[in-house]
PDB file of C-alpha atoms and ligand atoms in Angstrom:
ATOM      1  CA  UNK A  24     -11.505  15.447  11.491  1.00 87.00           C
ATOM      2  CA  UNK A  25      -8.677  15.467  13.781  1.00 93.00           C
ATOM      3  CA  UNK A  26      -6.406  18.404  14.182  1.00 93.00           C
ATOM      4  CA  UNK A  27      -2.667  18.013  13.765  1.00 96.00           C
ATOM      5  CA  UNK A  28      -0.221  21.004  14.379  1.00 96.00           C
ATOM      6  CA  UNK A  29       3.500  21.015  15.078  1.00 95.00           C
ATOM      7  CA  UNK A  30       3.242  20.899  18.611  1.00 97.00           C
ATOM      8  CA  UNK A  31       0.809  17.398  18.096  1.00 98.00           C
ATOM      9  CA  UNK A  32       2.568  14.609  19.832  1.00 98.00           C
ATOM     10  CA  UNK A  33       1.974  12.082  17.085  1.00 98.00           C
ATOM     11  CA  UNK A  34       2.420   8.150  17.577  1.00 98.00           C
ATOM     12  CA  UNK A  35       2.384   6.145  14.301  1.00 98.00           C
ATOM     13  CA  UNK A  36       2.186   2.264  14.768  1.00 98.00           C
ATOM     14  CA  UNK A  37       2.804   0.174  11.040  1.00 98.00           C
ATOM     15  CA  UNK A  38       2.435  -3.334  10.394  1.00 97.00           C
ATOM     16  CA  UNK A  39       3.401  -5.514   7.146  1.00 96.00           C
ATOM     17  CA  UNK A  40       0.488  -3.493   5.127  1.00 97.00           C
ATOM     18  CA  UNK A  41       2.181  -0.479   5.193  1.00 98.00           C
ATOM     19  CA  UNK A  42       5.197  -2.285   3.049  1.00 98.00           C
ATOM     20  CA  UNK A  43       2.588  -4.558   0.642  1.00 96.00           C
ATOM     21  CA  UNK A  44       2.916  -1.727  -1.862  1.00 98.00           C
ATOM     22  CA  UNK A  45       6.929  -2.093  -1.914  1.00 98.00           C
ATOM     23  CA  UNK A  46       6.491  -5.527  -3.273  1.00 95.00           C
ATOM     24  CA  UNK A  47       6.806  -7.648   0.237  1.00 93.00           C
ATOM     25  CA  UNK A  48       4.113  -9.696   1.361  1.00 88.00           C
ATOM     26  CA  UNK A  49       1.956  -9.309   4.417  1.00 88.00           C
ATOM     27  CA  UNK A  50       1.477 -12.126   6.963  1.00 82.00           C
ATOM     28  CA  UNK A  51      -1.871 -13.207   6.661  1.00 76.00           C
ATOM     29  CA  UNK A  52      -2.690 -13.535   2.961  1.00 69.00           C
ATOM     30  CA  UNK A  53      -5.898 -15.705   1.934  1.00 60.00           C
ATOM     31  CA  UNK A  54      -3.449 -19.081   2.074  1.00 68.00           C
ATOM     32  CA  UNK A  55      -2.563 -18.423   6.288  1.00 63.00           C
ATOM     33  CA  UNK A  56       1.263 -18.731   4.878  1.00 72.00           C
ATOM     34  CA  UNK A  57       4.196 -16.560   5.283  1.00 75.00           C
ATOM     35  CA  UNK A  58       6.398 -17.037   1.837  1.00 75.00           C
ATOM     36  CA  UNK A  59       4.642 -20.910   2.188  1.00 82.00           C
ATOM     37  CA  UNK A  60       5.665 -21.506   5.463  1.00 83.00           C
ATOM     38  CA  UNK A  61       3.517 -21.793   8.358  1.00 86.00           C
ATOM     39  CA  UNK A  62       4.776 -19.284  10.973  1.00 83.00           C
ATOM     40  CA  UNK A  63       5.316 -21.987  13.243  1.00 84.00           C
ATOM     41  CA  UNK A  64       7.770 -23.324  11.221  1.00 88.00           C
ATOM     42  CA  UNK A  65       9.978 -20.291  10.735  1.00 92.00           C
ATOM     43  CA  UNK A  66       9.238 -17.462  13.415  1.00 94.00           C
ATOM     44  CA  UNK A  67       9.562 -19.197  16.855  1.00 95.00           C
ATOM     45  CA  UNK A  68      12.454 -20.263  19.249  1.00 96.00           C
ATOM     46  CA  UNK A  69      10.935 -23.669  19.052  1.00 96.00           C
ATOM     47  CA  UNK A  70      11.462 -23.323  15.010  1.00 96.00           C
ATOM     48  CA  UNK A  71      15.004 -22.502  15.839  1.00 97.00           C
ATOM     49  CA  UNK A  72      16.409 -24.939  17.938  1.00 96.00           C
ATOM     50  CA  UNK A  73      14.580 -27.734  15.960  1.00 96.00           C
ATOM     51  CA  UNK A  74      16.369 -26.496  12.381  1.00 96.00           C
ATOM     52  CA  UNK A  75      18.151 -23.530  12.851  1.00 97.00           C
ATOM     53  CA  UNK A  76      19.838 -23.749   9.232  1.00 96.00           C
ATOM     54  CA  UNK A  77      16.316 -23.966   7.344  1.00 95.00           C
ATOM     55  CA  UNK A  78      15.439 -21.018   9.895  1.00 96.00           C
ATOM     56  CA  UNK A  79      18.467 -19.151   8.396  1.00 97.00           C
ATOM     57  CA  UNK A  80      17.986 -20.001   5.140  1.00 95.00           C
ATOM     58  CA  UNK A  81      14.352 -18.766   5.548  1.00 94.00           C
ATOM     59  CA  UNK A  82      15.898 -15.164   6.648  1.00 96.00           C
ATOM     60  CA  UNK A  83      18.696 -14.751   4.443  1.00 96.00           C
ATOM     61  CA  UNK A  84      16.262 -14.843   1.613  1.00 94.00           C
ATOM     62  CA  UNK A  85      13.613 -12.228   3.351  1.00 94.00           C
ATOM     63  CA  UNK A  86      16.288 -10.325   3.955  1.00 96.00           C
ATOM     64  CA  UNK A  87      17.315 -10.014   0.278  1.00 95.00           C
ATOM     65  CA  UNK A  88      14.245  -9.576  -0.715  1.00 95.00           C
ATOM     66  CA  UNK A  89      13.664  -6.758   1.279  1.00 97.00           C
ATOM     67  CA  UNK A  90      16.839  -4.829   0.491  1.00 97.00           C
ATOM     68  CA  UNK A  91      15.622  -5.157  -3.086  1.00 97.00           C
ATOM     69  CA  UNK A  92      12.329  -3.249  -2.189  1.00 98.00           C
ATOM     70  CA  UNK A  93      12.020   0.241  -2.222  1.00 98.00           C
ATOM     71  CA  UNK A  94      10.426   2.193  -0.067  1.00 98.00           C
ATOM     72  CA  UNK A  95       6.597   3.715  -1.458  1.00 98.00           C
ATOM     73  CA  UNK A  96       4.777   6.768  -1.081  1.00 98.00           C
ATOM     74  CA  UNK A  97       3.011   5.144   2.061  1.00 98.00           C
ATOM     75  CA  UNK A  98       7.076   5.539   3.799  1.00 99.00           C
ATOM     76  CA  UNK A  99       7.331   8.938   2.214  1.00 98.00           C
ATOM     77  CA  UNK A 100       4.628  10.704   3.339  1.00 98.00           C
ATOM     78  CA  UNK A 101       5.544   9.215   7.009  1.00 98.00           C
ATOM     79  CA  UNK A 102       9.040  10.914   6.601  1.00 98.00           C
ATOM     80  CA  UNK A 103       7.629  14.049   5.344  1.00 98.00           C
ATOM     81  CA  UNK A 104       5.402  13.647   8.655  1.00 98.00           C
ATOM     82  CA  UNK A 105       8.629  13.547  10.682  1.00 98.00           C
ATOM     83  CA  UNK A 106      10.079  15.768   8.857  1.00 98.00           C
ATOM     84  CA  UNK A 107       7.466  18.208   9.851  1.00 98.00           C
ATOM     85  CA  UNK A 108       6.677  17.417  13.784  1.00 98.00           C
ATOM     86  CA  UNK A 109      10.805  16.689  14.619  1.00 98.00           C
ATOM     87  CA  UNK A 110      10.913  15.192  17.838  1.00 98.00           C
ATOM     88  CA  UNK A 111       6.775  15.381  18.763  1.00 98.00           C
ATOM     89  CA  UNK A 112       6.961  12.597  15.862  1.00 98.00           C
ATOM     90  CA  UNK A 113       7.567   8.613  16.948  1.00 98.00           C
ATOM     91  CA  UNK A 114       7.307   5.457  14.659  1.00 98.00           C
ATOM     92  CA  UNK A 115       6.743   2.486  16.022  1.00 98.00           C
ATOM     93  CA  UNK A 116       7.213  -0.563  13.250  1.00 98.00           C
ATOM     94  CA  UNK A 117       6.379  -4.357  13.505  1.00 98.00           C
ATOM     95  CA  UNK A 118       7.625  -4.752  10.198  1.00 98.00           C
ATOM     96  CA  UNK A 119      11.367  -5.948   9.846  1.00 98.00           C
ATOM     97  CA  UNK A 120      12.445  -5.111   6.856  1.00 98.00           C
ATOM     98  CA  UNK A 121      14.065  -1.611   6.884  1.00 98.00           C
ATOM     99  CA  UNK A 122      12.423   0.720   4.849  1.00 98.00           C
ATOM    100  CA  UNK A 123      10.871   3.355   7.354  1.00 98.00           C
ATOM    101  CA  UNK A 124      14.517   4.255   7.534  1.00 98.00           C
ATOM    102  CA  UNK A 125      15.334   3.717   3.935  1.00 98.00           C
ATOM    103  CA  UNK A 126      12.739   6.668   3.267  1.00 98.00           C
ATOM    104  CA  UNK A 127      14.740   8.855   6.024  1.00 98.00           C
ATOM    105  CA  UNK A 128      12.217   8.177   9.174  1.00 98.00           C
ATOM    106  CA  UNK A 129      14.721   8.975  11.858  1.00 98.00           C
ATOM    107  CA  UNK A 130      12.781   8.084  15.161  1.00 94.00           C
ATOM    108  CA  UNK A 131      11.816   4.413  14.405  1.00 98.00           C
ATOM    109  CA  UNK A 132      11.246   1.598  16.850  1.00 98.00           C
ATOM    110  CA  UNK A 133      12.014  -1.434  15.243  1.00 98.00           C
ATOM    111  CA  UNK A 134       9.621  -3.442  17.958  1.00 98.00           C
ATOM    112  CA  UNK A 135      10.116  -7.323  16.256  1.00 98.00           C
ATOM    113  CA  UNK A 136      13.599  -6.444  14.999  1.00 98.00           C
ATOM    114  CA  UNK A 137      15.396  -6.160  11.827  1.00 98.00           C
ATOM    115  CA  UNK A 138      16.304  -8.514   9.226  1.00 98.00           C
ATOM    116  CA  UNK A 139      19.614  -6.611   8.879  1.00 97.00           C
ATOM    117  CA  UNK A 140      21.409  -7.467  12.013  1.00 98.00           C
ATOM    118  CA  UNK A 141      22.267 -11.171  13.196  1.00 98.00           C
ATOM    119  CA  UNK A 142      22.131 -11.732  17.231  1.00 98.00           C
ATOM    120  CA  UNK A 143      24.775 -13.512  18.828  1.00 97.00           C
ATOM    121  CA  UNK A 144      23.202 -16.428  21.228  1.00 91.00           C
ATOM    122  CA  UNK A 145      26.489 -16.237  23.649  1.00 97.00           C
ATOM    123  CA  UNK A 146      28.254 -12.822  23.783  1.00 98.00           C
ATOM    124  CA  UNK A 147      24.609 -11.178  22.612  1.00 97.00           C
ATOM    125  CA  UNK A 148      26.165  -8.730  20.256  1.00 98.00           C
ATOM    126  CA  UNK A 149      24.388  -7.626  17.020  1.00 98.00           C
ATOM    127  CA  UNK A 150      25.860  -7.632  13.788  1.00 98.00           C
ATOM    128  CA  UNK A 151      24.990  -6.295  10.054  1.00 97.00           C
ATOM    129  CA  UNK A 152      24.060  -8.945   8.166  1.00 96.00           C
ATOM    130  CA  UNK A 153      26.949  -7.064   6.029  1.00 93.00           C
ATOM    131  CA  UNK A 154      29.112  -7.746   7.947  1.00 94.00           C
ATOM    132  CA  UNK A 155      28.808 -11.512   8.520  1.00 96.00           C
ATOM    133  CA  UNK A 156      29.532 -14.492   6.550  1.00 95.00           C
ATOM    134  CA  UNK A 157      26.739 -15.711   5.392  1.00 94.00           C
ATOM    135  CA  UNK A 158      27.865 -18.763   3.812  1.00 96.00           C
ATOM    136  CA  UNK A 159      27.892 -21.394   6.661  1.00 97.00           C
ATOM    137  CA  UNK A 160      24.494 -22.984   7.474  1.00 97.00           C
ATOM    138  CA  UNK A 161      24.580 -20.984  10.611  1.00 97.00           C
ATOM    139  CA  UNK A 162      26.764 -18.021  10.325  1.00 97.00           C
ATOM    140  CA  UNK A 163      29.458 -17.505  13.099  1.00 97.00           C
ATOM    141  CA  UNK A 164      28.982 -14.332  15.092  1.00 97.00           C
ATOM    142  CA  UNK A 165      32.359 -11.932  14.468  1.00 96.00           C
ATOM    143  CA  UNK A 166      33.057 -11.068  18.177  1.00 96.00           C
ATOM    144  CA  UNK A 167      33.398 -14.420  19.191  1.00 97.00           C
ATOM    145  CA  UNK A 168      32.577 -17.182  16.775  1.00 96.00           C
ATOM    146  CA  UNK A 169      28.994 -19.105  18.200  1.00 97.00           C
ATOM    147  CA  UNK A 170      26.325 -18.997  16.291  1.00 96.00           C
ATOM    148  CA  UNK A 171      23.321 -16.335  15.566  1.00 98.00           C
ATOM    149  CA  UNK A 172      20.758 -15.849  15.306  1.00 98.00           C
ATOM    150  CA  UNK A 173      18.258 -13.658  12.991  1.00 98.00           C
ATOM    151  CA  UNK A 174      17.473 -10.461  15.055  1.00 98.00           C
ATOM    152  CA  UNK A 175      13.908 -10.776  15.025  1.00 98.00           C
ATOM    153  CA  UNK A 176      11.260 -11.237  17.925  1.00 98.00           C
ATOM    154  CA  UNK A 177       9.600 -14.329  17.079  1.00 97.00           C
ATOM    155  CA  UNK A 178       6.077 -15.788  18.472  1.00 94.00           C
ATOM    156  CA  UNK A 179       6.811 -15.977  22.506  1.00 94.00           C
ATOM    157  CA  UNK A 180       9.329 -13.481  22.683  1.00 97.00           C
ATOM    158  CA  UNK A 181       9.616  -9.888  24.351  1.00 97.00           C
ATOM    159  CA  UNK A 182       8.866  -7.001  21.622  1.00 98.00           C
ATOM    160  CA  UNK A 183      11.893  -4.759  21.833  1.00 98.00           C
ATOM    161  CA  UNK A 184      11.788  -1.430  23.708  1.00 98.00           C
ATOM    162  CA  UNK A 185       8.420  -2.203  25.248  1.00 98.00           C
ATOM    163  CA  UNK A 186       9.409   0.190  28.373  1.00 98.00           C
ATOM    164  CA  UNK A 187       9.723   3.398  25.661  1.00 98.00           C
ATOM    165  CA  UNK A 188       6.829   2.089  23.846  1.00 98.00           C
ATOM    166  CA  UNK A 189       4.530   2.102  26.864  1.00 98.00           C
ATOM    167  CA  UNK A 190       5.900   6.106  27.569  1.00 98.00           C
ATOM    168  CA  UNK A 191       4.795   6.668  24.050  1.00 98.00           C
ATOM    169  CA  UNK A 192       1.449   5.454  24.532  1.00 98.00           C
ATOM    170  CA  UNK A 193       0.875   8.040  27.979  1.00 98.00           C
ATOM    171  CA  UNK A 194       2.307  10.502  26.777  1.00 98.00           C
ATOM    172  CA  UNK A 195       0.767  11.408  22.647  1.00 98.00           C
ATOM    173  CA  UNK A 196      -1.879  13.173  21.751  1.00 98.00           C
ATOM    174  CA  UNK A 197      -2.745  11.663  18.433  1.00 98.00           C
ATOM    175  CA  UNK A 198      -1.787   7.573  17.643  1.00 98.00           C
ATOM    176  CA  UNK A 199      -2.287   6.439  14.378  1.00 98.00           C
ATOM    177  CA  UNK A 200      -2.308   2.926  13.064  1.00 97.00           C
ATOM    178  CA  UNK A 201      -1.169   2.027   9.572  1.00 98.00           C
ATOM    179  CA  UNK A 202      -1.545  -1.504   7.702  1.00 97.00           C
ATOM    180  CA  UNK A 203      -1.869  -4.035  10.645  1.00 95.00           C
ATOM    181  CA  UNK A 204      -4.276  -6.417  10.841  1.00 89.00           C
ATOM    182  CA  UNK A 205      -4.424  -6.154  15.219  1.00 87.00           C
ATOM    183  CA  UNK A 206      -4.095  -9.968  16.065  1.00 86.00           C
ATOM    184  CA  UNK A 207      -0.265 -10.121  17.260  1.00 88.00           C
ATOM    185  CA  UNK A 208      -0.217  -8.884  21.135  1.00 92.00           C
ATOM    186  CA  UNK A 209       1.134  -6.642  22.236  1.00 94.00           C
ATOM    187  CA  UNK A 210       1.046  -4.332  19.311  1.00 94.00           C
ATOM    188  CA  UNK A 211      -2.975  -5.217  18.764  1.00 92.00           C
ATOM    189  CA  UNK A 212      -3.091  -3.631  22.014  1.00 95.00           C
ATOM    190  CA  UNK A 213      -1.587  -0.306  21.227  1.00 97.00           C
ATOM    191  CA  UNK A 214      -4.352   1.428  19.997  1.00 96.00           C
ATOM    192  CA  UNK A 215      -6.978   0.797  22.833  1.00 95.00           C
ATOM    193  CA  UNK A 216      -4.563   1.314  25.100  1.00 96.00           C
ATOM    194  CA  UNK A 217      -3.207   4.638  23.600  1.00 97.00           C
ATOM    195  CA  UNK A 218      -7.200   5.714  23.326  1.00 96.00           C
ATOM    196  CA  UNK A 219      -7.833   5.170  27.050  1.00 95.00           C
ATOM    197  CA  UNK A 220      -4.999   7.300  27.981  1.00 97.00           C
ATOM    198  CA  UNK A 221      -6.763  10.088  26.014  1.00 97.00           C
ATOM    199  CA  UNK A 222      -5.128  10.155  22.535  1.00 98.00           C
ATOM    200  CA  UNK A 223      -7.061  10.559  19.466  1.00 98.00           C
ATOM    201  CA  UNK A 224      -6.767   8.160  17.290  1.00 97.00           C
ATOM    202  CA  UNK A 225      -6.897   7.224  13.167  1.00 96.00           C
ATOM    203  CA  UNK A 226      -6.111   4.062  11.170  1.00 96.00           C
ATOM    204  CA  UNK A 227      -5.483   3.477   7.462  1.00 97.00           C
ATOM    205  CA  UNK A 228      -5.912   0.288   6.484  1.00 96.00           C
ATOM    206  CA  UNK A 229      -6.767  -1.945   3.276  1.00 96.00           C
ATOM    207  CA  UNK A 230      -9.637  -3.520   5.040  1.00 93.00           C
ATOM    208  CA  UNK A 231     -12.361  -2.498   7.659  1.00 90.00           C
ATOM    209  CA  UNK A 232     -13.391  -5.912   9.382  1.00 81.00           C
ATOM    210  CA  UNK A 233     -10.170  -5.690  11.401  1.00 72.00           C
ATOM    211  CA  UNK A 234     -10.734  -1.970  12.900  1.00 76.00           C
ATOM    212  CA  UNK A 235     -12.006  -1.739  16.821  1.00 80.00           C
ATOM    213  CA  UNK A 236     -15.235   0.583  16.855  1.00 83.00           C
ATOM    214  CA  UNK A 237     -12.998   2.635  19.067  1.00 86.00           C
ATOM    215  CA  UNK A 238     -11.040   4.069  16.257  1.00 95.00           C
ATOM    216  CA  UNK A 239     -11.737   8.427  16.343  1.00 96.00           C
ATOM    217  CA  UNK A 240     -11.031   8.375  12.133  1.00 96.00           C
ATOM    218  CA  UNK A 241     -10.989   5.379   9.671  1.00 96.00           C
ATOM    219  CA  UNK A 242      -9.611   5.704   6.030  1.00 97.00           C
ATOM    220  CA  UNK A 243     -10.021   2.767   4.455  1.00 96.00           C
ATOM    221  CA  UNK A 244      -7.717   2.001   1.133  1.00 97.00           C
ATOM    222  CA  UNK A 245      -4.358   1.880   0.404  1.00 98.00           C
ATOM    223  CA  UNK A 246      -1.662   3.375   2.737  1.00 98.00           C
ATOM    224  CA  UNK A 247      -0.237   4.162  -0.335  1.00 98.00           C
ATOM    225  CA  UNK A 248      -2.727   6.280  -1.533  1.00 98.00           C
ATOM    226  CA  UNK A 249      -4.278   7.648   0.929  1.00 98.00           C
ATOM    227  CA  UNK A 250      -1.335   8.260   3.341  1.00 98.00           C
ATOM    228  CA  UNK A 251       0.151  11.099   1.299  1.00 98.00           C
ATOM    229  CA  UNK A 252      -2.602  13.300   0.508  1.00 97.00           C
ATOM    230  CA  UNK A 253      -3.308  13.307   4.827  1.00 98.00           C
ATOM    231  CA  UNK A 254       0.127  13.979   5.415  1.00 98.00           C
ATOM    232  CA  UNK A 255       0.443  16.966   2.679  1.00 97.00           C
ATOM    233  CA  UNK A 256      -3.162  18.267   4.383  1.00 96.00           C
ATOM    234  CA  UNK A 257      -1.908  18.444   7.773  1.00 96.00           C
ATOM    235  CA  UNK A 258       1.736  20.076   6.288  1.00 96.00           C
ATOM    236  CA  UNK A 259      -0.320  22.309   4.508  1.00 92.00           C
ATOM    237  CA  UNK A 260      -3.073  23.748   6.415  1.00 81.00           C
TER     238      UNK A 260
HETATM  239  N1  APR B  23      -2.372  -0.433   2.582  1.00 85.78           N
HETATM  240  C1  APR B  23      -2.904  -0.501   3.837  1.00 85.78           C
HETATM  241  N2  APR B  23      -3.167  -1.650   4.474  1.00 85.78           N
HETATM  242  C2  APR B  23      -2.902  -2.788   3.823  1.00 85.78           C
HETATM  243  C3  APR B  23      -2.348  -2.812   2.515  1.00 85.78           C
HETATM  244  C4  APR B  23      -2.087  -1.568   1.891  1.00 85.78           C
HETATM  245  N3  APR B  23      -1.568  -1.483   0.663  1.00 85.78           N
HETATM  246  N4  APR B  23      -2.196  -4.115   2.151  1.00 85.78           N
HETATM  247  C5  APR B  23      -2.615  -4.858   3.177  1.00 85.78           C
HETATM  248  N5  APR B  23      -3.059  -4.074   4.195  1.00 85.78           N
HETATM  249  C6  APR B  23      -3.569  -4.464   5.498  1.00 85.78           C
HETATM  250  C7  APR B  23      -4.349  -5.740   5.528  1.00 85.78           C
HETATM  251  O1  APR B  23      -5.725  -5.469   5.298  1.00 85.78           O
HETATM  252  C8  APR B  23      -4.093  -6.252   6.950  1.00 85.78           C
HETATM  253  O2  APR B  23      -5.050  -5.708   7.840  1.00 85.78           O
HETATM  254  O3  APR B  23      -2.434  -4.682   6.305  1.00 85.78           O
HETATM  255  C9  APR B  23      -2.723  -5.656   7.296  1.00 85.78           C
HETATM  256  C10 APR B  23      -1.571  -6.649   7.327  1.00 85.78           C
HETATM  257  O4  APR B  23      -1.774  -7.538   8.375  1.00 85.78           O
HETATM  258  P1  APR B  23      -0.739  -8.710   8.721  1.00 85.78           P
HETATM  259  O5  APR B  23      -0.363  -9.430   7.479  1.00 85.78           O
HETATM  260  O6  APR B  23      -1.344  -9.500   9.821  1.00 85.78           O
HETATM  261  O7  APR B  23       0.572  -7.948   9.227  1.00 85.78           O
HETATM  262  P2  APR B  23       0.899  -7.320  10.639  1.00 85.78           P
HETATM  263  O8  APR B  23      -0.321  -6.782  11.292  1.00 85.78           O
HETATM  264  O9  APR B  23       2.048  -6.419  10.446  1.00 85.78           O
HETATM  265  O10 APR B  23       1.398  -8.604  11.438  1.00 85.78           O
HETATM  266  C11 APR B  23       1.838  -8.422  12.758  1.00 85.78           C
HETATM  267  O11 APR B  23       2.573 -10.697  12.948  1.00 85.78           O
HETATM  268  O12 APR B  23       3.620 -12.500  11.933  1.00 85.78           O
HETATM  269  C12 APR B  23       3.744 -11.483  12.865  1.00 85.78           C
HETATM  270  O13 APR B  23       5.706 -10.508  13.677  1.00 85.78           O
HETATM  271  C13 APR B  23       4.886 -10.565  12.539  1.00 85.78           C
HETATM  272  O14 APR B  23       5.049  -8.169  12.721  1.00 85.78           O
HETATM  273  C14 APR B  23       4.215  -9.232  12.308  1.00 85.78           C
HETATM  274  C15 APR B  23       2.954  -9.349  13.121  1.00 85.78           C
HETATM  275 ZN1   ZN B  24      29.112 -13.486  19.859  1.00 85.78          ZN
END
């Protein structure tokens, strides 16, 4: 079993598994389709420029759905985590849809973006989806009227924050991984690459077939489940 104390420089990666028990659906369900699309369609610059209104309509309604989610205990115990370690704690999310922060995770790197800010293609501002009008097919940007875009790294694109990421990985002692299936690069990547520098490292995950051999500790099951009862054994011992 590996150790965690309060002075364990701890690394959390989570992927859409980690929010299946909230209600929103992973990526790669049995049917290959996200919410019946085909990824292609939807989550690439090519997508965009080709039907940027069906794109936004697309978003608008993830976005929705997420905000009617709720984070589960699988967020919880991952705030109680950080709650716990302070600073030695870092989250690293590819999910998009809020709720690490929702539970109170304070350190979170939103690395594909969030569906609650819209990017401006000219002036490059961000704004809360809140804040915009959301009516138009493509909703004008507030600052200075062209249109945006969803904030969310799509297939092609530069994960943000890569540069902090990459310090992450040198620099913790333990990296866990928690409902991600490891195909999407660079975030597949995280794990070996965080093991080679000489972290430990543990994954939770629904299924085994995905996990690299390399992995110290596997739990397999629910992050739901199994999440809080390793979190409250590390708090407590
Ligand atoms: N608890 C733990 N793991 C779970 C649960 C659960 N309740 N439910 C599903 N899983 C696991 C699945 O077994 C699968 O391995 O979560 C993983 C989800 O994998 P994906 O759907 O591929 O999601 P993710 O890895 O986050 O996708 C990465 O792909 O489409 C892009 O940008 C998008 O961020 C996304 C990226
Ligand atoms: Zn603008």
């Amino acid at each position: 079993m590996i150790t965690i104390d309060k002075d364990t420089k701890m690394v959390v990666l989570t992927g859409a598994g980690v929010s299946a028990e909230s209600g929103l659906k992973t990526f790669r369900d049995s049917d290959g389709l996200w919410e019946n699309h085909p990824v292609t369609e939807v989550a690439t610059p090519q997508a965009y420029q080709r039907d940027p209104a069906m794109v936004w309509r697309f978003y608008k309604e993830r976005w929705k759905q997420a905000r009617q989610a709720q984070p589960n205990p699988a967020h919880k115990a991952l705030a109680r985590l950080e709650d716990w370690l302070g600073d030695n704690f870092k989250l690293i999310t590819q999910n998009v849809d809020g709720l690490h922060s929702r539970a109170g995770n304070k350190n979170v790197i939103e690395m594909h973006g969030s569906l609650e800010n819209g990017l401006c293609n000219s002036c490059g501002k961000r704004s809360p989806m809140d804040s915009i009008d959301l009516e138009p097919e493509i909703p004008p940007c507030p600052n200075c009227g062209s249109g945006l875009r969803p904030d969310i790294v799509w297939f092609g694109e530069m994960p943000y924050r890569m540069q902090e990421i990459d310090r992450l990985l040198q620099s913790c002692d333990v990296f866990m991984v928690v409902g991600t299936s490891g195909v999407v690069f660079p975030a597949a990547g995280f794990v070996m690459t965080a093991a080679y520098l000489g972290a430990k490292t543990l994954a939770v995950n629904l299924e085994a077939g995905e996990m690299p051999h390399f992995v110290d500790e596997f739990h397999q099951g629910k992050a739901g489940e199994l999440l809080p009862t390793l979190v409250d054994a590390w708090i407590q011992q």
